[in-house]
mmCIF file of C-alpha atoms and ligand atoms in Angstrom:
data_model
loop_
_atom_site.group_PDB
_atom_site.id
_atom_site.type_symbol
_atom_site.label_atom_id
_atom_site.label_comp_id
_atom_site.label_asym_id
_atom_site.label_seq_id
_atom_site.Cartn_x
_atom_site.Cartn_y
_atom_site.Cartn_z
ATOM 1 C CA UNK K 1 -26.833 7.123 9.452
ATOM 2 C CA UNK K 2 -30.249 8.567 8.460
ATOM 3 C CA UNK K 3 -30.315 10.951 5.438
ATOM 4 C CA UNK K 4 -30.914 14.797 6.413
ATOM 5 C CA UNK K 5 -33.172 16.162 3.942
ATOM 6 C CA UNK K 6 -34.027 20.031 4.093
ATOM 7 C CA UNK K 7 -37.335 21.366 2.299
ATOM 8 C CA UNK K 8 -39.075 24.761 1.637
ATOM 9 C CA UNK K 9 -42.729 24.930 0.926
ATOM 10 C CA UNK K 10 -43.282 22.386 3.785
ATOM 11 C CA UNK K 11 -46.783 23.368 4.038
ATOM 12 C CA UNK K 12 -47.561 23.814 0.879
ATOM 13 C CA UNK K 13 -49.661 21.058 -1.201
ATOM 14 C CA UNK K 14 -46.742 18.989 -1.894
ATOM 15 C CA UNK K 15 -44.981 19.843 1.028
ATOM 16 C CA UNK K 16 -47.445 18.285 3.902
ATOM 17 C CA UNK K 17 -47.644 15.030 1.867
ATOM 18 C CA UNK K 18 -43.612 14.987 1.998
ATOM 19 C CA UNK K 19 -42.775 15.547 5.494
ATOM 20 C CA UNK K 20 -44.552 12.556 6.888
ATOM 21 C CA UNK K 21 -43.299 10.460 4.267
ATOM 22 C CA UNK K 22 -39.415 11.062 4.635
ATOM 23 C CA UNK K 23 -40.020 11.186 8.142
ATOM 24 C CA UNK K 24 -41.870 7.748 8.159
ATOM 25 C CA UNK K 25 -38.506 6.671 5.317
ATOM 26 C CA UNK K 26 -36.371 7.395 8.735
ATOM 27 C CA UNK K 27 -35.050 11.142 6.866
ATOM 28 C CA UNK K 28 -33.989 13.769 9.837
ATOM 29 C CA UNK K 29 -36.207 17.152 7.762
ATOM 30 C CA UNK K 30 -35.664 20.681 8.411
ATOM 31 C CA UNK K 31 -37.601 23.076 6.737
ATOM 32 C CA UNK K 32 -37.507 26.248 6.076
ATOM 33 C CA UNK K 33 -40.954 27.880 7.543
ATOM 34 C CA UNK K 34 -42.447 31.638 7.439
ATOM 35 C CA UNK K 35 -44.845 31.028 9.588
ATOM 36 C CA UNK K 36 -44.591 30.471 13.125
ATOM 37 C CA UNK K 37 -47.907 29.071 13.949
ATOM 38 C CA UNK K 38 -47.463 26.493 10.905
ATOM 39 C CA UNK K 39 -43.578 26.269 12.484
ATOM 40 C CA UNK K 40 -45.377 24.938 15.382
ATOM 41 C CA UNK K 41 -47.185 22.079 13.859
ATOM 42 C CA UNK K 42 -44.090 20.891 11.867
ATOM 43 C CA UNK K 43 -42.649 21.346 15.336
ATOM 44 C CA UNK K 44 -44.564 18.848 17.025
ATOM 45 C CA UNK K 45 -43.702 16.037 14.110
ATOM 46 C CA UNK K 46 -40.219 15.719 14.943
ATOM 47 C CA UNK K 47 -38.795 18.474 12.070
ATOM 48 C CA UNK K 48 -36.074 20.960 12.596
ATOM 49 C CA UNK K 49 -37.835 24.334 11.651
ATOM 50 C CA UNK K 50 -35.736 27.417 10.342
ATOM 51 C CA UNK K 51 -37.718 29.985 10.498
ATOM 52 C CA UNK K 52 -37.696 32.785 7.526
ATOM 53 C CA UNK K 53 -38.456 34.061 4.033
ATOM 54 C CA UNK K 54 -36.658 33.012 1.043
ATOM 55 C CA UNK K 55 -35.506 36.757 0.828
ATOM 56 C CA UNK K 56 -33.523 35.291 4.406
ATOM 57 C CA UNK K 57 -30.108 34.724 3.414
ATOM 58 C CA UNK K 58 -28.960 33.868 6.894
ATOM 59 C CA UNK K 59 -32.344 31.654 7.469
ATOM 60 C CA UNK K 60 -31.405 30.257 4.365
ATOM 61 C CA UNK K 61 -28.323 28.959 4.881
ATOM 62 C CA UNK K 62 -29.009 28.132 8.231
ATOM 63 C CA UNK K 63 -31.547 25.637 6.277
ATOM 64 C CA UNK K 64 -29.642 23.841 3.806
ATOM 65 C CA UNK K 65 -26.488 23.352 5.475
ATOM 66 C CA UNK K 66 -25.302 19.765 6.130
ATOM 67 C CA UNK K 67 -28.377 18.462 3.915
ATOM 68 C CA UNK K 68 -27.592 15.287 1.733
ATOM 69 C CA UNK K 69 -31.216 16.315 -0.559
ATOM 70 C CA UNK K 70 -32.983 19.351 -0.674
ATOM 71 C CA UNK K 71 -36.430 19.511 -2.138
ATOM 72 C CA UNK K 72 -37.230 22.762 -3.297
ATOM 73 C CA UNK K 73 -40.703 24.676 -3.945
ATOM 74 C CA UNK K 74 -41.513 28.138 -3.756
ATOM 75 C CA UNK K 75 -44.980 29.079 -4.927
ATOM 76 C CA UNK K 76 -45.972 30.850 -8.463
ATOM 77 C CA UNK K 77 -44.881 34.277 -8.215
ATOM 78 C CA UNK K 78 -43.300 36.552 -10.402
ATOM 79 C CA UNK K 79 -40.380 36.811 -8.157
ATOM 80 C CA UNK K 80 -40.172 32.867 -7.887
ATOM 81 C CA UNK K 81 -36.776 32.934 -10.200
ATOM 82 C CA UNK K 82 -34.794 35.183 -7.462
ATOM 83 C CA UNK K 83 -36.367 32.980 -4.647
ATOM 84 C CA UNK K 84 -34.761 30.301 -6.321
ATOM 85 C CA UNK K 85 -31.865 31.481 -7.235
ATOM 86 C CA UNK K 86 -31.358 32.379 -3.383
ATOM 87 C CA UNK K 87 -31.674 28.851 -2.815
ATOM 88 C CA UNK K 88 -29.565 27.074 -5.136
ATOM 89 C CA UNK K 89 -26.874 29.920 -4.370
ATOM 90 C CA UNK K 90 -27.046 28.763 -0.947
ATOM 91 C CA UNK K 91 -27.001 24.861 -1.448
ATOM 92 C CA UNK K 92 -23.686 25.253 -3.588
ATOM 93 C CA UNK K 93 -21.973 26.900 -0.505
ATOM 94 C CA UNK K 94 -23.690 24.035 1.444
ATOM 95 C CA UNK K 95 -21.704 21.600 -0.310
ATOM 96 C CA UNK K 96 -22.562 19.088 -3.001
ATOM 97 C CA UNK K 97 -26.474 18.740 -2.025
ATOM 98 C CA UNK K 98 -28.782 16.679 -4.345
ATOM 99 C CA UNK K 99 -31.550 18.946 -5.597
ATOM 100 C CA UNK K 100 -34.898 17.888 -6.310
ATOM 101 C CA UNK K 101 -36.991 20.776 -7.892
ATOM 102 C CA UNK K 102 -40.228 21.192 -8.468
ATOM 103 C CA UNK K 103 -40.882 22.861 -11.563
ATOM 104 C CA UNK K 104 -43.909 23.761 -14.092
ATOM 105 C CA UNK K 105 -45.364 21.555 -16.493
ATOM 106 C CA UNK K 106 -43.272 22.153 -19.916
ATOM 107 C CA UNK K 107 -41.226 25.093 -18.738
ATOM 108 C CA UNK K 108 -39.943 26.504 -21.414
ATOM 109 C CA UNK K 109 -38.360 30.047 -22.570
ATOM 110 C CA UNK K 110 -41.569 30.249 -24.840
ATOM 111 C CA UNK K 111 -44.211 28.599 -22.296
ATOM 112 C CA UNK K 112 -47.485 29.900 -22.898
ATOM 113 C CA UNK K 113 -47.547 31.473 -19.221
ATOM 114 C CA UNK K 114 -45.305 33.971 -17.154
ATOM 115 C CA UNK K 115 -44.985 31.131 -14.318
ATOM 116 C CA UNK K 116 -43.609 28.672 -17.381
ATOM 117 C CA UNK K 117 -41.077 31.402 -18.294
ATOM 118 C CA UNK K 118 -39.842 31.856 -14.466
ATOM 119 C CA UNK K 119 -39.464 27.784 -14.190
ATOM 120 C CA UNK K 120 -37.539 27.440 -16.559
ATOM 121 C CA UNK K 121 -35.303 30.356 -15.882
ATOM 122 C CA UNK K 122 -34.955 28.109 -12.776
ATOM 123 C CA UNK K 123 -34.750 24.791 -13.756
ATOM 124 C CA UNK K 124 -31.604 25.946 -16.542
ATOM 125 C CA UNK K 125 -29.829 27.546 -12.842
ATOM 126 C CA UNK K 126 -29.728 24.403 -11.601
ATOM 127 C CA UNK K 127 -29.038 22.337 -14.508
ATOM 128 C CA UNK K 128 -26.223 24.492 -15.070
ATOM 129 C CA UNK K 129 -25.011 24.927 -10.982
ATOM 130 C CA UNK K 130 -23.166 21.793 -10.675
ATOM 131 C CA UNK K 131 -25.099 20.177 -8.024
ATOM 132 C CA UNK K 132 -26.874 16.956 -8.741
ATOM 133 C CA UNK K 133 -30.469 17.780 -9.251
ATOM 134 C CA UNK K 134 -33.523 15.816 -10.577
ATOM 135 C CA UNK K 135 -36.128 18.364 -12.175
ATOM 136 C CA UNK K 136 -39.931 17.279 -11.314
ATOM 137 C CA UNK K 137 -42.731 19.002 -13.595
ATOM 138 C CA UNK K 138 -45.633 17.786 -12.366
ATOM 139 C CA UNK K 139 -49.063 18.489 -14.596
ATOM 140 C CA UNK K 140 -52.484 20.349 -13.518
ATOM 141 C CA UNK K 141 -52.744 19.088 -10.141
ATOM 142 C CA UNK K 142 -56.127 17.320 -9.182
ATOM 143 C CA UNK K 143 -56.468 19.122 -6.060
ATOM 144 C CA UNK K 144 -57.087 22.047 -7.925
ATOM 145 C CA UNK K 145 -60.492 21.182 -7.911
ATOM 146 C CA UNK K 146 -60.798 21.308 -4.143
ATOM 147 C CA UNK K 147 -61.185 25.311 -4.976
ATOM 148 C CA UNK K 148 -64.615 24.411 -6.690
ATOM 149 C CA UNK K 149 -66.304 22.300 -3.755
ATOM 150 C CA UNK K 150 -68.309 25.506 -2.838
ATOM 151 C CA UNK K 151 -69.988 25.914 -6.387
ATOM 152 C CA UNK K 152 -70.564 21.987 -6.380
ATOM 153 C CA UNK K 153 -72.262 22.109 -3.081
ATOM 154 C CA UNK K 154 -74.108 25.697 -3.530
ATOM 155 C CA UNK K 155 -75.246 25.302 -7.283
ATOM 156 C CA UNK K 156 -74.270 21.672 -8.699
ATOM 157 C CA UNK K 157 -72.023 23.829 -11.160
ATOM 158 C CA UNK K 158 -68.171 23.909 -11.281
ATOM 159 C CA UNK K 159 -66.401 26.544 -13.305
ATOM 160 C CA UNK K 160 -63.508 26.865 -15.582
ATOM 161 C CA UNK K 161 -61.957 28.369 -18.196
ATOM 162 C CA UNK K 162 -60.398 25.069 -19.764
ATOM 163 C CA UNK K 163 -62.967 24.450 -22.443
ATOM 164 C CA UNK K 164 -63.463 21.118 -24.060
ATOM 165 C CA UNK K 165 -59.790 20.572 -23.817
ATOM 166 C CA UNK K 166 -57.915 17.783 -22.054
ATOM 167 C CA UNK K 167 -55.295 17.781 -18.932
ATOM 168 C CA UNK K 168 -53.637 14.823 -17.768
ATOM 169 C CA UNK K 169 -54.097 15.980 -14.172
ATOM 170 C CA UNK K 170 -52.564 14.584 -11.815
ATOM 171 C CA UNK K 171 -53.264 13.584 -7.897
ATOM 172 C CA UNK K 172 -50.465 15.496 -5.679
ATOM 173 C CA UNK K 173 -50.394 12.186 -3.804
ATOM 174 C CA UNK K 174 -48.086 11.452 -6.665
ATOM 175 C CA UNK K 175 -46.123 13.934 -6.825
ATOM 176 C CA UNK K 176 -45.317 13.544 -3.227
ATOM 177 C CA UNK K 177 -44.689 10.318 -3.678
ATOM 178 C CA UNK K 178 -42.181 10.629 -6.537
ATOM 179 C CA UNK K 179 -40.287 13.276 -4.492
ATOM 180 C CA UNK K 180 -39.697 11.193 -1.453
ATOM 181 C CA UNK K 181 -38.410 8.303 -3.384
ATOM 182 C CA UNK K 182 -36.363 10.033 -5.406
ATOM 183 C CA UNK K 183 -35.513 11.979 -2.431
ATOM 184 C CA UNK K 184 -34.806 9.041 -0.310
ATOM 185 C CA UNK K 185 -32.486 6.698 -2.980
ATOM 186 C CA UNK K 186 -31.015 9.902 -4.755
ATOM 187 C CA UNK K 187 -32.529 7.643 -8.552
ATOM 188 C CA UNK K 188 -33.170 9.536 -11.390
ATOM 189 C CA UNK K 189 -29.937 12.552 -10.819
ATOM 190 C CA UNK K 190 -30.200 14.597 -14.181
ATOM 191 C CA UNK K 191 -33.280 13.381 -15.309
ATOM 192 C CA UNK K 192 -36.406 15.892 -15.606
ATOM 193 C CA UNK K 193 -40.045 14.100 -14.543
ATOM 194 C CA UNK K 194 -43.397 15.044 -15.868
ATOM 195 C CA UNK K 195 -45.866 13.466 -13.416
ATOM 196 C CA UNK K 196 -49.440 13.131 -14.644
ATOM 197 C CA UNK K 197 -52.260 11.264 -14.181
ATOM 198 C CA UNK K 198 -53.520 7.381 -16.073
ATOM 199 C CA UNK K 199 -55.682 9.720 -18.287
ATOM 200 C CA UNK K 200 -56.240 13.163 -20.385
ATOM 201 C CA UNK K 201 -59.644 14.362 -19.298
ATOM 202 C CA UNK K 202 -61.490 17.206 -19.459
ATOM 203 C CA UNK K 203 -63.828 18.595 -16.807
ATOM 204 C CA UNK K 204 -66.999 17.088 -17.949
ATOM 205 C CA UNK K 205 -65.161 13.511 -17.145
ATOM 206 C CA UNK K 206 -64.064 15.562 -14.361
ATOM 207 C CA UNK K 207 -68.271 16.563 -13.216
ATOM 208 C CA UNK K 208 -68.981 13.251 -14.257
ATOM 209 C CA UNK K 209 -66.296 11.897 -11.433
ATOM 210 C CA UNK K 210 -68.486 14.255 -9.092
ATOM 211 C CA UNK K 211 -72.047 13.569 -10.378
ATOM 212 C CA UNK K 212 -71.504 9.817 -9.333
ATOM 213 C CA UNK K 213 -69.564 9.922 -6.001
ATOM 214 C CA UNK K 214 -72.291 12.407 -4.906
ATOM 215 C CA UNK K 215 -75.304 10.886 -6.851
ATOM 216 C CA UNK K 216 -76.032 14.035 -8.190
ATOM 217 C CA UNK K 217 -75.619 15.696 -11.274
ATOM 218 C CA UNK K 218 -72.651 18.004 -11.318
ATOM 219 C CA UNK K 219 -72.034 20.047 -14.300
ATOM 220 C CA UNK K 220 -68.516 21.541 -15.780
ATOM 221 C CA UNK K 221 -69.244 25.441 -16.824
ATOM 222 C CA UNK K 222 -66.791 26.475 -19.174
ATOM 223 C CA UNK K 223 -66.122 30.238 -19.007
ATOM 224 C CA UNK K 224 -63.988 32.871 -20.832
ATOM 225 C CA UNK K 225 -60.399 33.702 -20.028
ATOM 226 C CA UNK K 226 -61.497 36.643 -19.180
ATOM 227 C CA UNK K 227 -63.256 35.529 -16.653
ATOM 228 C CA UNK K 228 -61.048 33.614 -14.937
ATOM 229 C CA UNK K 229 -58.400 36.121 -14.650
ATOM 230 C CA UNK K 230 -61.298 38.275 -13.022
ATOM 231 C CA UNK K 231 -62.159 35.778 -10.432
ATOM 232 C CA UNK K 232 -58.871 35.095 -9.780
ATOM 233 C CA UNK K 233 -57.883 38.859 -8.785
ATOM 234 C CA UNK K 234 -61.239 38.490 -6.643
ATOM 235 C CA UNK K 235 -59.782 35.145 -4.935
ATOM 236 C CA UNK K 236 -56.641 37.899 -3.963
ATOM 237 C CA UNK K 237 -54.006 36.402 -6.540
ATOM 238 C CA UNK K 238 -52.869 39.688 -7.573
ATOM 239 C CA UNK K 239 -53.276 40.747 -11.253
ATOM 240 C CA UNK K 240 -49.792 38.333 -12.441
ATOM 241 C CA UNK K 241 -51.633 35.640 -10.650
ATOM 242 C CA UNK K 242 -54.865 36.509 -12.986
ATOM 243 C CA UNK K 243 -52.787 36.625 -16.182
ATOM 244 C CA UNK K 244 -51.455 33.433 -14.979
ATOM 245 C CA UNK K 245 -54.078 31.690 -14.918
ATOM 246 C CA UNK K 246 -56.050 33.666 -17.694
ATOM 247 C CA UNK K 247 -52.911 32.228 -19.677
ATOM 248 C CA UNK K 248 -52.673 28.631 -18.582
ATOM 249 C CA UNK K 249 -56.624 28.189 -18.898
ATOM 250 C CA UNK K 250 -56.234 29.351 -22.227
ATOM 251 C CA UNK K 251 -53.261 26.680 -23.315
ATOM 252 C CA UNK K 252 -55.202 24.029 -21.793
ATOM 253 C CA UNK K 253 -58.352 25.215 -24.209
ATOM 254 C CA UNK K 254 -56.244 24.815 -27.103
ATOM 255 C CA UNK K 255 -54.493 21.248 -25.841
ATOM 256 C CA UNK K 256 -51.773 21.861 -24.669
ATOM 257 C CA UNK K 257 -51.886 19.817 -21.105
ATOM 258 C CA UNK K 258 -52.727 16.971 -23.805
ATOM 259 C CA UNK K 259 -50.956 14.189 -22.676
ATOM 260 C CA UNK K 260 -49.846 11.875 -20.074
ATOM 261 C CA UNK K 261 -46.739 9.918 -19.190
ATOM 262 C CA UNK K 262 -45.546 6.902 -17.331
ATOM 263 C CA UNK K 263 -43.320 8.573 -14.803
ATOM 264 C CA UNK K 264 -44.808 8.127 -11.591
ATOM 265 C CA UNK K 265 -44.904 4.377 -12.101
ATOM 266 C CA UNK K 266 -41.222 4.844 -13.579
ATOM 267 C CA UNK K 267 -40.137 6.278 -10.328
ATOM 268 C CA UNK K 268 -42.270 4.856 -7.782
ATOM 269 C CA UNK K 269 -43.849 0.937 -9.269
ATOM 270 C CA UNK K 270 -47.580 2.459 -9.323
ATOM 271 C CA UNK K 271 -50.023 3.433 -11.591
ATOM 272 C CA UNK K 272 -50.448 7.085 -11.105
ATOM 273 C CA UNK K 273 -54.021 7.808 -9.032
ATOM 274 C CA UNK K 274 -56.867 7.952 -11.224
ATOM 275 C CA UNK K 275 -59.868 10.765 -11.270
ATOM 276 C CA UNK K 276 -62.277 8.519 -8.970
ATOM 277 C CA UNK K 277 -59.943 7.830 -7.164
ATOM 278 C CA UNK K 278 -58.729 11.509 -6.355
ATOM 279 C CA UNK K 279 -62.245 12.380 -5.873
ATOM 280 C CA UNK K 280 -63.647 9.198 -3.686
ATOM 281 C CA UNK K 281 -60.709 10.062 -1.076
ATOM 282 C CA UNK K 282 -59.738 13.495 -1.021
ATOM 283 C CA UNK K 283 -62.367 15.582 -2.579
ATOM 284 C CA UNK K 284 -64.750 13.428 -0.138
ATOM 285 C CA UNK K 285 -63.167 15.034 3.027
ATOM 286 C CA UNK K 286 -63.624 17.811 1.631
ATOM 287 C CA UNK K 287 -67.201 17.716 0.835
ATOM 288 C CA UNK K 288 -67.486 16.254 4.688
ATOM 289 C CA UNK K 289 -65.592 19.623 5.899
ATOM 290 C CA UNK K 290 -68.022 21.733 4.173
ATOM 291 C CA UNK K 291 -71.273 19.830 5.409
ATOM 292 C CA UNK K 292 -69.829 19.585 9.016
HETATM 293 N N1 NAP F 1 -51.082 23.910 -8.991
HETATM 294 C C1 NAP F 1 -50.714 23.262 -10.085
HETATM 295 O O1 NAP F 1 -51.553 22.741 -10.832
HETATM 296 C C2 NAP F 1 -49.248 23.124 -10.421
HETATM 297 C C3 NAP F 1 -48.873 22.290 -11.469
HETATM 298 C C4 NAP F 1 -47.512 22.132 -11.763
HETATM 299 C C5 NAP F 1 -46.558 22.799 -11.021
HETATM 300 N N2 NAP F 1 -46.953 23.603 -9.996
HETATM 301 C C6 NAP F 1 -45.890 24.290 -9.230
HETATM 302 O O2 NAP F 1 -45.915 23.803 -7.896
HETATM 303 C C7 NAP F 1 -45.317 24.797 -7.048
HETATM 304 C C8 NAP F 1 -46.169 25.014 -5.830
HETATM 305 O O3 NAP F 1 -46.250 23.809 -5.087
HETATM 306 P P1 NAP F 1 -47.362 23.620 -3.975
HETATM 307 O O4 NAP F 1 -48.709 23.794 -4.626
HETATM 308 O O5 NAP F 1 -47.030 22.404 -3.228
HETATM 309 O O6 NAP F 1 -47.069 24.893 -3.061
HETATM 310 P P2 NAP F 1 -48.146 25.872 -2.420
HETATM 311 O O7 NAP F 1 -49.300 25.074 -1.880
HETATM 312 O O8 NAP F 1 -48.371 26.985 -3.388
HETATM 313 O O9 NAP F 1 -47.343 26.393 -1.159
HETATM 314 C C9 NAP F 1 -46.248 27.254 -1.276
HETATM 315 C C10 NAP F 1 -45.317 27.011 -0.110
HETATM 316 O O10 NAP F 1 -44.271 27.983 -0.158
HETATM 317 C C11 NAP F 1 -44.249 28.705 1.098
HETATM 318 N N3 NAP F 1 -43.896 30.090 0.830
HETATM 319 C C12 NAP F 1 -44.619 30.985 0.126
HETATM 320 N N4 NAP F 1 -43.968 32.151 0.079
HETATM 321 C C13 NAP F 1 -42.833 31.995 0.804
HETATM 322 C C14 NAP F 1 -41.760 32.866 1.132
HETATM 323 N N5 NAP F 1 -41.745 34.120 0.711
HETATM 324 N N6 NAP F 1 -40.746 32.357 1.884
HETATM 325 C C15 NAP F 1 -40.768 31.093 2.321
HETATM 326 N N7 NAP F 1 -41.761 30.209 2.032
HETATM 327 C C16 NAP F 1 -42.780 30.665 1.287
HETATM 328 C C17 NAP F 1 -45.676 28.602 1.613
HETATM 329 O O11 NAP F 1 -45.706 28.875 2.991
HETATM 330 P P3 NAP F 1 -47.056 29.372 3.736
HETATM 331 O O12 NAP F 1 -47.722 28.118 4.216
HETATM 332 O O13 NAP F 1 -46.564 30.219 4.834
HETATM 333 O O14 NAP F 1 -47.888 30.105 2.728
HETATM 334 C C18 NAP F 1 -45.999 27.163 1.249
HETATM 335 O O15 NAP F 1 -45.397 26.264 2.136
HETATM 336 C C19 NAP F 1 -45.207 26.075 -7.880
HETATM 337 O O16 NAP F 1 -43.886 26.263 -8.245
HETATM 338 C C20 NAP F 1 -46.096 25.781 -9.080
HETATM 339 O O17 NAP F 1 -45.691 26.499 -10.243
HETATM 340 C C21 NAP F 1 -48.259 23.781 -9.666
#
C-alpha cells in the first residue's frame, strides 16, 4: 500500500521540489492549496488538492486526515505560530501522523530574529504534541540569490546586508531532498536537522561563483541594515518582514550562520550541493529567463 503523505506550502520553494519527488517515491500527496490557479497545476500531477487557508479549520482537516506523514511549511509571518498550531491541532485529531517540520535555522526563544522566536514557539508544540515528528532547520537558502539576478544582469552588482560574514547556505534541492526521504522511510523520528551547504561563504565567494559562470565580473555590495529593511518594505514584505530581515542580515554580519553540518549526507548519502553547483544549474535558468 503506497504511503499518503499530505503537505502545505506545496508551491512554495521547498514545496515544488517535494511533490514530484514523493510522487515519483510512489506517495499518494494531498496538499493543502490557497490558490486555485496553482490548485490547478498540482491538479494535473496526480495530487489531491484541498483547497483553503491555514485559518480553514474544515479545509484543514479535510487535509490531514488519513495521512501516514505530513510535511509542514507555512511561510515567515508573524502569525506563522497560530498557523501552525492549527495544523498540528488538526494532525493529533487525525490520528498518530508523522510530522516533518520545517523550521528556522537555530530557533530559539532568544534567536536574533522575530521569525526565530515564532519557530521555535512551533517546533516546542510539536515536540511536546505527542506525534512523531522530525524537526528540519534548514540554513540561508541558496536560492535566495535568485532575488538578485536583476542587479547582476542590470549593473554587475549584487546587494546585501550580510557583510564580510559567512553562511553555510544551502541549495533547497537539499532540503527537498532530506524531506522526502525522511518523509518516505519515516528515519530520523525525534531528531532535529540543520541542513547546510559543503561550505561557509560569504557573498564575495558568492560574486565570485557568478563572475565565472558568466565570465564577467560580478561584485557583492554590502549595505546597511538599514537598508535592507527599506528595500524589503519596497519588495511588499510588510514592515515585520523588513525587521526580519534587517535582523537576520545583521546576525549573519556578526557570524552567526557560521557553520555547516553533515546532515544532508546523514539523511540522504550525498554531499550537500555546492555554490557552483547551485549557480551553474539553477541560477543559469534563471539568467536564461531574464535574457529570453
Ligand atoms: N528562505 C530562507 O533562507 C529560509 C531558511 C531557513 C528556513 N526558512 C523557512 O522556510 C519556510 C518557508 O519555506 P519555503 O521558502 O519553501 O516557502 P515559501 O516559498 O515562502 O512558500 C510558502 C508556501 O506557503 C503557502 N501559503 C502562504 N500563506 C498561506 C496561507 N495563509 N494558507 C495556506 N498556504 C499558505 C504559499 O502558497 P502560495 O503559493 O499561494 O503563496 C506557499 O506554498 C519558512 O518557515 C521559513 O522561515 C527559510
Amino acid at each position: 500500500m503506497s504511503k499518503k503523505v499530505t503537505i502545505t506550502g506545496a508551491t512554495g520553494n521547498i514545496g515544488q521540489l517535494v511533490v514530484p519527488a514523493l510522487l515519483e517515491g510512489g506517495a499518494e500527496v494531498t496538499a493543502l492549496v490557497r490558490d486555485p490557479q496553482k490548485a490547478e497545476g498540482l491538479q494535473s500531477q496526480e495530487v489531491t488538492v484541498i483547497e483553503g487557508e491555514f485559518t480553514d479549520t474544515e479545509a484543514v482537516q479535510m487535509a490531514v486526515e488519513g495521512a501516514d506523514a505530513i510535511l509542514m511549511i507555512a511561510p515567515p509571518n508573524p502569525d506563522s505560530a497560530k498557523q501552525m498550531s492549527g495544523l498540528i491541532n488538526a494532525a493529533k485529531k487525525a490520528g498518530n501522523p508523522y510530522v516533518v517540520r520545517i523550521s528556522a535555522l537555530k530557533a530559539a526563544a532568544d534567536a536574533p530574529t522575530d521569525n526565530g522566536k515564532l519557530h521555535h514557539e512551533s517546533d516546542t508544540e510539536l515536540m511536546e504534541s505527542g506525534l512523531p515528528y522530525t524537526i528540519v532547520r534548514p540554513h540561508f537558502f541558496m536560492q535566495n540569490i535568485w532575488m538578485s539576478i536583476p542587479t547582476i544582469q542590470e549593473q554587475g552588482q549584487m546587494y546585501w546586508g550580510m557583510g564580510n560574514g559567512k553562511l553555510g547556505m544551502v541549495d533547497v534541492r537539499d532540503i527537498a531532498d532530506v524531506a522526502v526521504e525522511i518523509l518516505l522511510d519515516g528515519s530520523h523520528q525525534g531528531e532535529i536537522l540543520n541542513p547546510t551547504g559543503p561550505e561557509s561563504i560569504t557573498f564575495t565567494q558568492v560574486a565570485e561563483a557568478i563572475s565565472k559562470f558568466l565570465d564577467k565580473e560580478i561584485s557583492y555590495v554590502p549595505v546597511t541594515y538599514e537598508q535592507v529593511k527599506h528595500s524589503i518594505i519596497e519588495m511588499g514584505w510588510g514592515d515585520w518582514g523588513g525587521q526580519m530581515m534587517h535582523d537576520y542580515a545583521k546576525a549573519y554580519a556578526e557570524g552567526w550562520g557560521d557553520f555547516t553540518t553533515d546532515d544532508v549526507e546523514k539523511v540522504t548519502g550525498n554531499k550537500s550541493r555546492s555554490i557552483e553547483q547551485f549557480v551553474n544549474e539553477v541560477l543559469a535558468y534563471g539568467f536564461q529567463q531574464q535574457t529570453a
